[in-house]
């Protein structure tokens, strides 16, 4: 992601975060948190991956409490991205599998296919035996 694009997204995320906080809406606040962490980790900001893992761990229970499958999916994809970058292929594949389940429940084909792509990557790069 280009630095300029990250800078363009920041004000929109700041505004969304402000509105979610003003409404005291944990679910929306968690959505903003996950999107912000995706951008930070994909951009390679220092400490971004560790923050992403913490954000995912905090957001999943919130999304589960609200029955927000799309939110759980996105948080699990963020978690998978962290595991992938830590060279933990099995954990990444498991997180992408959980994300795919929630994407399907949410009816979000894009998120579903992105999750399947992650699973396929782990089959290629991960510890799966070739025989």
PDB file of C-alpha atoms in Angstrom, residues 11-129:
ATOM      1  CA  UNK A  11      -8.870  10.804   8.197  1.00  0.00           C
ATOM      2  CA  UNK A  12     -11.810   8.585   7.251  1.00  0.00           C
ATOM      3  CA  UNK A  13     -10.840   6.053   9.886  1.00  0.00           C
ATOM      4  CA  UNK A  14     -10.320   8.845  12.431  1.00  0.00           C
ATOM      5  CA  UNK A  15     -13.813  10.165  11.716  1.00  0.00           C
ATOM      6  CA  UNK A  16     -15.354   6.683  11.887  1.00  0.00           C
ATOM      7  CA  UNK A  17     -13.574   6.070  15.183  1.00  0.00           C
ATOM      8  CA  UNK A  18     -14.823   9.398  16.576  1.00  0.00           C
ATOM      9  CA  UNK A  19     -18.409   8.627  15.576  1.00  0.00           C
ATOM     10  CA  UNK A  20     -18.268   5.078  16.951  1.00  0.00           C
ATOM     11  CA  UNK A  21     -16.849   6.359  20.248  1.00  0.00           C
ATOM     12  CA  UNK A  22     -19.491   9.111  20.448  1.00  0.00           C
ATOM     13  CA  UNK A  23     -22.181   6.469  19.964  1.00  0.00           C
ATOM     14  CA  UNK A  24     -20.400   4.197  22.487  1.00  0.00           C
ATOM     15  CA  UNK A  25     -20.595   1.446  19.849  1.00  0.00           C
ATOM     16  CA  UNK A  26     -18.058  -1.296  20.632  1.00  0.00           C
ATOM     17  CA  UNK A  27     -18.820  -3.223  17.464  1.00  0.00           C
ATOM     18  CA  UNK A  28     -18.160  -0.273  15.156  1.00  0.00           C
ATOM     19  CA  UNK A  29     -15.109   0.740  17.175  1.00  0.00           C
ATOM     20  CA  UNK A  30     -13.780  -2.800  16.678  1.00  0.00           C
ATOM     21  CA  UNK A  31     -14.397  -2.605  12.908  1.00  0.00           C
ATOM     22  CA  UNK A  32     -12.377   0.615  12.744  1.00  0.00           C
ATOM     23  CA  UNK A  33      -9.621  -0.925  14.849  1.00  0.00           C
ATOM     24  CA  UNK A  34      -9.334  -3.951  12.556  1.00  0.00           C
ATOM     25  CA  UNK A  35      -9.270  -1.845   9.379  1.00  0.00           C
ATOM     26  CA  UNK A  36      -6.664   0.511  10.848  1.00  0.00           C
ATOM     27  CA  UNK A  37      -4.475  -2.420  11.880  1.00  0.00           C
ATOM     28  CA  UNK A  38      -4.777  -4.027   8.432  1.00  0.00           C
ATOM     29  CA  UNK A  39      -3.496  -0.830   6.870  1.00  0.00           C
ATOM     30  CA  UNK A  40      -0.689  -0.420   9.385  1.00  0.00           C
ATOM     31  CA  UNK A  41       0.503  -4.014   9.120  1.00  0.00           C
ATOM     32  CA  UNK A  42       0.307  -4.117   5.317  1.00  0.00           C
ATOM     33  CA  UNK A  43       2.237  -0.865   5.173  1.00  0.00           C
ATOM     34  CA  UNK A  44       4.968  -2.375   7.347  1.00  0.00           C
ATOM     35  CA  UNK A  45       4.855   0.090  10.204  1.00  0.00           C
ATOM     36  CA  UNK A  46       7.125  -0.710  13.126  1.00  0.00           C
ATOM     37  CA  UNK A  47       5.298  -2.899  15.645  1.00  0.00           C
ATOM     38  CA  UNK A  48       2.286  -3.069  13.344  1.00  0.00           C
ATOM     39  CA  UNK A  49       2.066  -6.854  13.265  1.00  0.00           C
ATOM     40  CA  UNK A  50       2.152  -7.223  17.031  1.00  0.00           C
ATOM     41  CA  UNK A  51      -0.489  -4.522  17.395  1.00  0.00           C
ATOM     42  CA  UNK A  52      -2.550  -6.292  14.734  1.00  0.00           C
ATOM     43  CA  UNK A  53      -2.443  -9.540  16.702  1.00  0.00           C
ATOM     44  CA  UNK A  54      -3.564  -7.750  19.875  1.00  0.00           C
ATOM     45  CA  UNK A  55      -6.338  -5.935  17.989  1.00  0.00           C
ATOM     46  CA  UNK A  56      -7.646  -9.189  16.513  1.00  0.00           C
ATOM     47  CA  UNK A  57      -7.621 -10.870  19.923  1.00  0.00           C
ATOM     48  CA  UNK A  58      -9.571  -7.961  21.416  1.00  0.00           C
ATOM     49  CA  UNK A  59     -12.066  -7.645  18.555  1.00  0.00           C
ATOM     50  CA  UNK A  60     -13.095 -11.287  18.055  1.00  0.00           C
ATOM     51  CA  UNK A  61     -15.037 -11.538  21.347  1.00  0.00           C
ATOM     52  CA  UNK A  62     -16.792  -8.235  20.617  1.00  0.00           C
ATOM     53  CA  UNK A  63     -17.872  -9.394  17.166  1.00  0.00           C
ATOM     54  CA  UNK A  64     -18.932 -12.784  18.528  1.00  0.00           C
ATOM     55  CA  UNK A  65     -21.034 -11.128  21.227  1.00  0.00           C
ATOM     56  CA  UNK A  66     -22.871  -9.121  18.547  1.00  0.00           C
ATOM     57  CA  UNK A  67     -23.161 -12.038  16.114  1.00  0.00           C
ATOM     58  CA  UNK A  68     -21.124 -10.055  13.563  1.00  0.00           C
ATOM     59  CA  UNK A  69     -19.734 -12.733  11.245  1.00  0.00           C
ATOM     60  CA  UNK A  70     -18.127 -10.229   8.886  1.00  0.00           C
ATOM     61  CA  UNK A  71     -16.291  -8.671  11.824  1.00  0.00           C
ATOM     62  CA  UNK A  72     -15.088 -12.059  13.059  1.00  0.00           C
ATOM     63  CA  UNK A  73     -13.961 -12.906   9.527  1.00  0.00           C
ATOM     64  CA  UNK A  74     -11.910  -9.734   9.196  1.00  0.00           C
ATOM     65  CA  UNK A  75     -10.377 -10.106  12.637  1.00  0.00           C
ATOM     66  CA  UNK A  76      -9.420 -13.721  11.859  1.00  0.00           C
ATOM     67  CA  UNK A  77      -7.886 -12.638   8.542  1.00  0.00           C
ATOM     68  CA  UNK A  78      -5.825 -10.063  10.416  1.00  0.00           C
ATOM     69  CA  UNK A  79      -4.790 -12.753  12.880  1.00  0.00           C
ATOM     70  CA  UNK A  80      -3.836 -15.018   9.950  1.00  0.00           C
ATOM     71  CA  UNK A  81      -1.738 -12.233   8.431  1.00  0.00           C
ATOM     72  CA  UNK A  82       0.167 -11.941  11.708  1.00  0.00           C
ATOM     73  CA  UNK A  83       0.797 -15.708  11.841  1.00  0.00           C
ATOM     74  CA  UNK A  84       1.856 -15.753   8.178  1.00  0.00           C
ATOM     75  CA  UNK A  85       4.414 -13.017   8.809  1.00  0.00           C
ATOM     76  CA  UNK A  86       5.677 -14.902  11.846  1.00  0.00           C
ATOM     77  CA  UNK A  87       6.231 -17.990   9.602  1.00  0.00           C
ATOM     78  CA  UNK A  88       3.561 -19.914  11.521  1.00  0.00           C
ATOM     79  CA  UNK A  89       1.850 -21.531   8.538  1.00  0.00           C
ATOM     80  CA  UNK A  90      -0.362 -23.959  10.456  1.00  0.00           C
ATOM     81  CA  UNK A  91      -1.720 -21.235  12.721  1.00  0.00           C
ATOM     82  CA  UNK A  92      -2.233 -18.934   9.716  1.00  0.00           C
ATOM     83  CA  UNK A  93      -4.116 -21.632   7.792  1.00  0.00           C
ATOM     84  CA  UNK A  94      -6.326 -22.331  10.813  1.00  0.00           C
ATOM     85  CA  UNK A  95      -7.120 -18.624  11.204  1.00  0.00           C
ATOM     86  CA  UNK A  96      -7.918 -18.303   7.485  1.00  0.00           C
ATOM     87  CA  UNK A  97     -10.153 -21.386   7.743  1.00  0.00           C
ATOM     88  CA  UNK A  98     -12.076 -19.787  10.612  1.00  0.00           C
ATOM     89  CA  UNK A  99     -12.278 -16.555   8.603  1.00  0.00           C
ATOM     90  CA  UNK A 100     -13.722 -18.442   5.613  1.00  0.00           C
ATOM     91  CA  UNK A 101     -16.466 -19.965   7.775  1.00  0.00           C
ATOM     92  CA  UNK A 102     -17.517 -16.526   9.009  1.00  0.00           C
ATOM     93  CA  UNK A 103     -17.240 -14.949   5.553  1.00  0.00           C
ATOM     94  CA  UNK A 104     -19.581 -17.599   4.195  1.00  0.00           C
ATOM     95  CA  UNK A 105     -22.044 -17.000   7.059  1.00  0.00           C
ATOM     96  CA  UNK A 106     -21.882 -13.260   6.366  1.00  0.00           C
ATOM     97  CA  UNK A 107     -22.452 -13.847   2.668  1.00  0.00           C
ATOM     98  CA  UNK A 108     -19.330 -11.880   1.730  1.00  0.00           C
ATOM     99  CA  UNK A 109     -17.820 -13.571  -1.325  1.00  0.00           C
ATOM    100  CA  UNK A 110     -14.785 -11.289  -1.485  1.00  0.00           C
ATOM    101  CA  UNK A 111     -13.775 -12.057   2.097  1.00  0.00           C
ATOM    102  CA  UNK A 112     -14.505 -15.749   1.516  1.00  0.00           C
ATOM    103  CA  UNK A 113     -12.252 -15.943  -1.542  1.00  0.00           C
ATOM    104  CA  UNK A 114      -9.521 -13.933   0.164  1.00  0.00           C
ATOM    105  CA  UNK A 115      -9.620 -16.443   3.019  1.00  0.00           C
ATOM    106  CA  UNK A 116      -9.426 -19.362   0.586  1.00  0.00           C
ATOM    107  CA  UNK A 117      -6.439 -17.702  -1.085  1.00  0.00           C
ATOM    108  CA  UNK A 118      -4.742 -17.552   2.301  1.00  0.00           C
ATOM    109  CA  UNK A 119      -5.434 -21.223   2.956  1.00  0.00           C
ATOM    110  CA  UNK A 120      -4.048 -22.147  -0.471  1.00  0.00           C
ATOM    111  CA  UNK A 121      -0.910 -20.111   0.213  1.00  0.00           C
ATOM    112  CA  UNK A 122      -0.310 -22.013   3.417  1.00  0.00           C
ATOM    113  CA  UNK A 123      -0.742 -25.323   1.593  1.00  0.00           C
ATOM    114  CA  UNK A 124       1.961 -24.188  -0.808  1.00  0.00           C
ATOM    115  CA  UNK A 125       4.376 -22.544   1.644  1.00  0.00           C
ATOM    116  CA  UNK A 126       3.465 -24.316   4.857  1.00  0.00           C
ATOM    117  CA  UNK A 127       4.262 -27.658   6.449  1.00  0.00           C
ATOM    118  CA  UNK A 128       1.805 -29.745   4.416  1.00  0.00           C
ATOM    119  CA  UNK A 129       3.556 -32.918   3.156  1.00  0.00           C
TER     120      UNK A 129
END
